[in-house]
Short mmCIF file of C-alpha atoms in Angstrom, two decimals:
data_model
loop_
_atom_site.label_atom_id
_atom_site.label_comp_id
_atom_site.label_asym_id
_atom_site.label_seq_id
_atom_site.Cartn_x
_atom_site.Cartn_y
_atom_site.Cartn_z
CA MET T 608 135.32 82.63 140.40
CA THR T 609 132.01 84.00 141.70
CA GLN T 610 130.16 86.45 139.48
CA ASN T 611 128.20 89.35 140.88
CA VAL T 612 124.47 88.62 140.67
CA GLN T 613 123.62 92.27 140.15
CA ASN T 614 125.83 92.39 137.08
CA GLN T 615 124.28 89.16 135.87
CA THR T 616 120.92 90.86 135.48
CA THR T 617 122.27 93.32 132.94
CA ASP T 618 124.97 91.35 131.10
CA ARG T 619 124.61 88.09 129.24
CA ILE T 620 125.21 85.15 131.57
CA GLU T 621 127.15 82.37 129.92
CA TRP T 622 125.93 79.49 132.06
CA ILE T 623 122.34 80.36 131.11
CA ASP T 624 123.30 80.14 127.45
CA TYR T 625 124.89 76.77 128.21
CA VAL T 626 121.64 75.55 129.76
CA LYS T 627 119.59 76.90 126.85
CA GLY T 628 121.91 75.15 124.43
CA LEU T 629 121.65 71.82 126.21
CA THR T 630 117.88 71.95 126.65
CA ILE T 631 117.19 72.73 122.99
CA ILE T 632 119.50 69.89 121.95
CA MET T 633 117.66 67.53 124.31
CA VAL T 634 114.31 68.65 122.90
CA ALA T 635 115.47 68.03 119.33
CA GLN T 636 117.01 64.70 120.32
CA MET T 637 113.77 63.60 121.97
CA HIS T 638 111.57 64.27 118.95
CA ILE T 639 114.01 62.79 116.46
CA THR T 640 114.74 59.71 118.58
CA LEU T 641 111.08 58.89 119.11
CA GLY T 642 110.36 59.48 115.43
CA THR T 643 113.24 57.20 114.45
CA GLN T 644 112.11 54.50 116.84
CA GLU T 645 108.58 54.62 115.46
CA MET T 646 109.72 54.60 111.85
CA THR T 647 112.28 51.79 112.22
CA GLY T 648 110.33 49.70 114.71
CA ALA T 649 113.44 49.47 116.92
CA THR T 650 112.63 47.72 120.19
CA HIS T 651 115.50 49.26 122.11
CA MET T 652 117.55 52.41 121.66
CA TRP T 653 120.00 53.86 124.15
CA LEU T 654 119.00 57.34 122.99
CA ALA T 655 115.40 56.45 123.83
CA ASP T 656 116.61 55.44 127.29
CA PHE T 657 118.19 58.88 127.65
CA VAL T 658 114.92 60.49 126.53
CA GLU T 659 113.13 58.68 129.37
CA PHE T 660 115.83 59.54 131.90
CA ALA T 661 115.71 63.27 131.02
CA ARG T 662 111.92 63.41 130.79
CA PRO T 663 111.36 64.52 134.43
CA PHE T 664 113.64 67.58 134.19
CA ARG T 665 114.09 68.42 130.48
CA VAL T 666 111.00 70.64 130.06
CA PRO T 667 110.95 71.92 133.68
CA LEU T 668 114.51 73.19 133.20
CA PHE T 669 113.42 74.99 130.03
CA PHE T 670 110.68 76.87 131.89
CA ILE T 671 112.78 77.55 134.99
CA ILE T 672 115.34 79.34 132.82
CA ALA T 673 112.56 81.19 130.98
CA GLY T 674 111.28 82.58 134.29
CA LEU T 675 114.59 83.77 135.73
CA PHE T 676 114.33 87.37 134.49
CA VAL T 677 110.57 87.84 134.45
CA SER T 678 110.75 90.16 137.48
CA ARG T 679 112.69 92.69 135.40
CA SER T 680 110.25 92.58 132.48
CA LEU T 681 107.26 92.99 134.81
CA LYS T 682 108.50 96.53 135.45
CA TRP T 683 107.99 97.46 131.81
CA ASP T 684 104.91 99.35 130.64
CA PHE T 685 102.08 97.18 129.32
CA THR T 686 102.67 97.86 125.61
CA ARG T 687 106.34 96.97 125.78
CA TYR T 688 105.56 93.84 127.78
CA VAL T 689 102.87 92.64 125.37
CA ASP T 690 105.14 93.33 122.39
CA ALA T 691 108.05 91.36 123.87
CA LYS T 692 106.18 88.55 125.60
CA LEU T 693 103.07 88.01 123.48
CA VAL T 694 103.45 89.53 120.00
CA HIS T 695 107.05 88.29 119.75
CA PHE T 696 106.07 84.67 120.39
CA ALA T 697 102.84 84.94 118.39
CA TYR T 698 104.78 86.10 115.33
CA PHE T 699 107.11 83.12 115.26
CA TYR T 700 104.31 80.77 116.26
CA ALA T 701 102.23 81.85 113.26
CA ILE T 702 105.08 81.81 110.73
CA TRP T 703 106.44 78.45 111.74
CA SER T 704 103.05 76.83 112.21
CA VAL T 705 102.41 77.44 108.51
CA ILE T 706 105.79 75.94 107.67
CA GLN T 707 105.24 72.93 109.92
CA PHE T 708 101.83 72.22 108.42
CA ALA T 709 103.28 72.41 104.92
CA VAL T 710 106.05 69.99 105.86
CA LYS T 711 103.66 67.61 107.60
CA PHE T 712 101.41 67.51 104.55
CA ALA T 713 104.40 67.01 102.25
CA PHE T 714 105.72 64.13 104.35
CA ALA T 715 102.36 62.62 105.27
CA GLY T 716 102.84 59.07 106.46
CA TYR T 717 106.46 59.56 107.51
CA GLY T 718 106.14 61.67 110.63
CA ASN T 719 104.90 60.87 114.12
CA HIS T 720 102.12 63.51 114.02
CA ALA T 721 99.07 63.29 111.80
CA VAL T 722 97.64 66.51 110.36
CA SER T 723 94.02 67.44 109.84
CA PHE T 724 92.09 70.54 108.80
CA THR T 725 90.81 70.77 112.38
CA ASP T 726 94.39 71.24 113.57
CA ILE T 727 94.63 74.36 111.42
CA LEU T 728 91.37 75.83 112.71
CA LEU T 729 92.32 75.23 116.33
CA LEU T 730 95.85 76.60 115.97
CA PRO T 731 95.28 79.79 118.03
CA VAL T 732 94.15 77.77 121.06
CA GLU T 733 95.60 74.31 120.42
CA PRO T 734 99.32 74.31 119.53
CA PHE T 735 100.56 71.74 117.06
CA SER T 736 103.61 69.49 117.44
CA THR T 737 106.82 71.11 118.75
CA LEU T 738 105.49 74.69 118.76
CA TRP T 739 103.55 74.17 121.98
CA PHE T 740 106.65 75.51 123.85
CA ILE T 741 106.24 78.97 122.28
CA HIS T 742 102.48 78.90 122.82
CA ALA T 743 103.00 78.00 126.49
CA LEU T 744 105.63 80.71 127.02
CA ALA T 745 103.32 83.42 125.71
CA LEU T 746 100.54 82.17 128.00
CA PHE T 747 102.85 81.95 131.02
CA PHE T 748 104.12 85.50 130.55
CA MET T 749 100.62 86.95 130.18
CA VAL T 750 99.22 85.05 133.17
CA THR T 751 102.22 86.20 135.19
CA ARG T 752 101.56 89.82 134.22
CA LEU T 753 97.93 89.44 135.24
CA PHE T 754 98.80 88.00 138.67
CA LYS T 755 102.06 89.85 139.30
CA ASN T 756 100.77 91.43 142.52
CA VAL T 757 99.37 88.21 143.99
CA PRO T 758 101.46 86.97 146.96
CA PRO T 759 103.80 84.15 145.88
CA ILE T 760 102.40 81.74 148.47
CA PHE T 761 98.99 81.84 146.76
CA LEU T 762 100.50 81.49 143.29
CA PHE T 763 102.59 78.50 144.34
CA GLY T 764 99.67 76.99 146.16
CA GLY T 765 97.48 77.17 143.08
CA ALA T 766 100.27 75.95 140.79
CA ILE T 767 101.02 72.96 143.02
CA ILE T 768 97.35 72.02 143.13
CA LEU T 769 97.19 72.16 139.34
CA TYR T 770 100.39 70.12 139.07
CA ALA T 771 99.16 67.44 141.45
CA ALA T 772 95.63 67.30 140.06
CA PRO T 773 94.86 64.78 137.33
CA VAL T 774 94.39 67.43 134.62
CA HIS T 775 94.17 65.39 131.41
CA THR T 776 91.57 67.14 129.30
CA GLY T 777 93.23 66.41 125.96
CA TRP T 778 93.53 70.17 125.42
CA THR T 779 97.28 70.81 125.23
CA THR T 780 97.06 74.42 126.38
CA LEU T 781 95.26 73.58 129.63
CA ASP T 782 97.10 70.34 130.34
CA GLU T 783 100.56 71.81 129.82
CA PHE T 784 99.72 74.92 131.84
CA ALA T 785 98.62 72.75 134.75
CA SER T 786 101.75 70.61 134.69
CA ARG T 787 104.38 73.23 133.76
CA TYR T 788 103.53 76.63 135.25
CA ILE T 789 104.96 75.63 138.63
CA PHE T 790 108.45 75.60 137.06
CA PHE T 791 108.07 79.02 135.44
CA LEU T 792 107.00 80.33 138.86
CA ALA T 793 110.05 78.70 140.42
CA GLY T 794 112.30 80.51 137.96
CA TRP T 795 110.52 83.80 138.66
CA HIS T 796 110.41 83.75 142.45
CA GLY T 797 113.39 81.47 142.97
CA SER T 798 115.81 83.24 140.65
CA LYS T 799 118.16 84.20 143.50
CA PHE T 800 118.33 80.57 144.58
CA PHE T 801 119.30 79.35 141.11
CA PHE T 802 121.92 82.09 140.73
CA ASP T 803 123.29 81.13 144.16
CA VAL T 804 123.46 77.48 143.07
CA ALA T 805 125.44 78.47 139.98
CA ALA T 806 127.80 80.63 142.05
CA PHE T 807 128.26 77.93 144.70
CA ALA T 808 129.05 75.36 142.00
CA ARG T 809 131.87 77.47 140.59
CA ASP T 810 133.55 77.61 144.02
CA ASN T 811 132.86 74.02 145.13
CA VAL T 812 133.48 71.84 142.11
CA THR T 813 134.17 68.53 143.87
CA ARG T 814 131.09 68.70 146.07
CA VAL T 815 128.97 69.79 143.14
CA PHE T 816 130.06 66.85 141.01
CA ALA T 817 129.27 64.45 143.84
CA GLY T 818 125.91 66.08 144.54
CA SER T 819 124.95 66.19 140.88
CA LEU T 820 125.82 62.52 140.45
CA ALA T 821 123.59 61.71 143.43
CA ALA T 822 120.77 63.85 142.01
CA PHE T 823 120.92 62.18 138.61
CA ALA T 824 121.04 58.77 140.29
CA MET T 825 117.85 59.65 142.15
CA VAL T 826 116.17 60.75 138.91
CA TYR T 827 117.25 57.50 137.24
CA PHE T 828 115.86 55.46 140.13
CA PHE T 829 112.51 57.30 140.05
CA VAL T 830 112.22 56.72 136.29
CA ALA T 831 113.25 53.06 136.50
CA ALA T 832 110.81 52.48 139.37
CA GLY T 833 107.98 54.08 137.40
CA ILE T 834 107.25 56.67 140.07
CA ALA T 835 108.56 59.78 138.29
CA GLU T 836 105.02 60.48 137.05
CA LYS T 837 103.65 60.75 140.58
CA PRO T 838 103.36 64.38 141.75
CA LEU T 839 105.75 64.35 144.70
CA PHE T 840 108.42 62.26 143.03
CA GLY T 841 107.91 64.19 139.80
CA LEU T 842 108.67 67.51 141.50
CA LEU T 843 111.69 66.06 143.29
CA ALA T 844 113.07 64.60 140.06
CA ALA T 845 112.38 67.81 138.12
CA PHE T 846 114.15 70.13 140.53
CA ALA T 847 116.96 67.68 141.32
CA GLY T 848 117.76 67.21 137.64
CA ALA T 849 117.43 70.91 136.88
CA ILE T 850 119.63 72.04 139.78
CA ALA T 851 122.28 69.43 138.97
CA THR T 852 122.34 70.51 135.32
CA ILE T 853 122.61 74.20 136.22
CA ALA T 854 125.43 73.50 138.67
CA LEU T 855 127.47 71.39 136.25
CA LEU T 856 127.03 73.78 133.34
CA SER T 857 127.95 76.73 135.55
CA VAL T 858 131.24 74.99 136.27
CA ALA T 859 131.77 74.23 132.57
CA ALA T 860 131.07 77.85 131.62
CA ASP T 861 133.38 79.18 134.32
CA ARG T 862 136.21 77.01 133.04
CA GLY T 863 135.59 77.73 129.38
CA LYS T 864 134.63 74.13 128.56
CA LEU T 865 131.97 73.15 126.01
CA LYS T 866 131.81 76.70 124.65
CA TRP T 867 129.86 75.46 121.65
CA LEU T 868 126.90 75.00 124.00
CA SER T 869 126.96 78.73 124.63
CA TYR T 870 126.87 79.40 120.89
CA VAL T 871 123.85 77.13 120.49
CA GLY T 872 122.15 78.61 123.55
CA LYS T 873 122.44 82.18 122.29
CA ARG T 874 120.68 81.07 119.12
CA SER T 875 118.36 78.51 120.69
CA LEU T 876 115.29 80.14 119.14
CA TYR T 877 116.65 79.42 115.66
CA VAL T 878 117.16 75.76 116.54
CA TYR T 879 113.82 75.44 118.27
CA LEU T 880 111.88 76.88 115.36
CA ALA T 881 113.56 74.96 112.55
CA PHE T 882 115.11 71.74 113.88
CA PHE T 883 112.11 69.62 112.90
CA LEU T 884 112.62 70.11 109.14
CA PRO T 885 116.29 69.08 108.66
CA GLY T 886 115.85 66.50 111.40
CA ALA T 887 112.85 64.88 109.71
CA VAL T 888 114.39 64.97 106.24
CA THR T 889 117.66 63.44 107.46
CA ARG T 890 115.90 60.78 109.52
CA ILE T 891 113.62 59.74 106.67
CA ALA T 892 116.45 59.78 104.12
CA LEU T 893 118.72 57.61 106.27
CA VAL T 894 115.97 55.10 107.02
CA LYS T 895 114.89 54.88 103.36
CA ALA T 896 118.46 54.56 102.10
CA SER T 897 119.07 51.57 104.39
CA VAL T 898 122.78 52.44 104.47
CA ILE T 899 122.81 52.65 108.27
CA GLU T 900 120.91 49.94 110.12
CA ASN T 901 121.51 51.14 113.67
CA ALA T 902 118.57 53.27 114.87
CA ASP T 903 120.70 55.08 117.47
CA ALA T 904 123.21 56.10 114.80
CA ILE T 905 120.40 57.37 112.57
CA ALA T 906 118.90 59.41 115.42
CA ALA T 907 122.29 60.80 116.47
CA ILE T 908 123.15 61.91 112.93
CA ALA T 909 119.69 63.40 112.38
CA THR T 910 119.88 65.27 115.70
CA SER T 911 123.27 66.75 114.79
CA VAL T 912 121.94 67.89 111.42
CA ALA T 913 118.77 69.23 113.06
CA VAL T 914 120.75 71.42 115.45
CA ILE T 915 123.48 72.61 113.09
CA SER T 916 121.28 73.35 110.05
CA PRO T 917 119.22 76.19 111.61
CA LEU T 918 122.40 77.83 112.91
CA VAL T 919 123.96 77.77 109.46
CA GLY T 920 120.68 78.70 107.79
CA ALA T 921 120.21 81.74 110.04
CA ILE T 922 123.64 83.03 109.00
CA LEU T 923 122.98 82.45 105.31
CA ILE T 924 119.61 84.23 105.24
CA ALA T 925 120.43 87.04 107.69
CA ARG T 926 120.76 89.63 104.92
CA THR T 927 118.17 88.22 102.53
CA PRO T 928 114.38 88.62 102.22
CA LEU T 929 114.07 85.34 104.16
CA ALA T 930 115.48 86.94 107.31
CA PHE T 931 111.90 87.27 108.61
CA LEU T 932 111.99 83.55 109.43
CA PHE T 933 114.30 84.15 112.40
CA THR T 934 114.05 87.91 112.96
CA ARG T 935 110.80 89.73 113.64
CA PRO T 936 110.48 92.70 111.25
CA LYS T 937 109.99 96.17 112.70
CA SER T 938 106.58 96.29 111.02
CA CYS T 939 105.48 93.46 113.30
CA HIS T 940 106.29 95.32 116.50
CA LEU T 941 103.69 97.20 118.51
CA ARG T 942 104.10 100.96 118.21
CA GLN T 943 105.25 102.20 121.59
CA LYS T 944 105.10 105.67 123.04
CA PRO T 945 108.40 107.55 122.65
CA GLN T 946 110.40 108.03 125.79
CA LEU T 947 110.18 111.67 126.90
CA ARG T 948 113.47 113.19 127.90
CA LYS T 949 113.63 115.56 130.81
CA THR T 950 114.70 119.09 129.95
CA PHE T 951 116.14 121.60 132.34
CA ALA T 952 116.01 125.39 132.03
#
């Protein structure tokens, strides 16, 4: 069943929620798995193998999806755009940075990120730990607004040069921009292509499954061969994995399978902001208790708790003074000019 792309731009698109749900779960699983491996000293984990397999396309897919509807928001007036694409992210970045620092200090010695006073001072320009995603999104949206009238060929040319260049300054903001902006651009200017892929997948299930299997096999080969970090192979693996994931999840959404992914995707911001806390507490508790020896089991349980806890927590605090943790208060919105209605004599 092929959906109308025009309608997709105004109504919520379920396959996008599926993709958001999967990507946020993969992000949580990555952090918790690596933290578990470091804490337990495990030499081999199958979840760590999955982390490596998904590395080429996990974050690119996140930014491709983020860029799909940027064309629509670029038509907004500047105040509305800044409120939605800068102030919105800055609010949650500030609130949850404070929480993350507090947790890191409280669990000093147990996490996989050290904390220093310098980290706090550099917070506006140097994101800490998992919150670099939000920091990068705000930057991507503002850069896109600044260069919205530049021909795409020049934007892609510059982004590809940055991606291929050995930009390793140690400054997260610059390094991540250089290696990730190409995917946000792809979502922006290639949105029709990705919607067409999703529509094609729903009507050609057998071919899509075969093609996706081949794409994932290619990604696996690139990773196993150690060439996924090279620019050309990195781009191929990123887009192959992303396209295959979009196609498969479009089929799942069309057939009503894995609907829980849609639920998670619609609330992916909640999970992204808060997964680190229940995930870290569960991981540390399980390791210290020594009840479960298997590192994969510990990571799997901690990941499940990390994803489910923010969803439950958001429901519980929705009508309490703590609602500000997941919902930006009206007082933190930019005051916009009222829309003038036309009057006729």
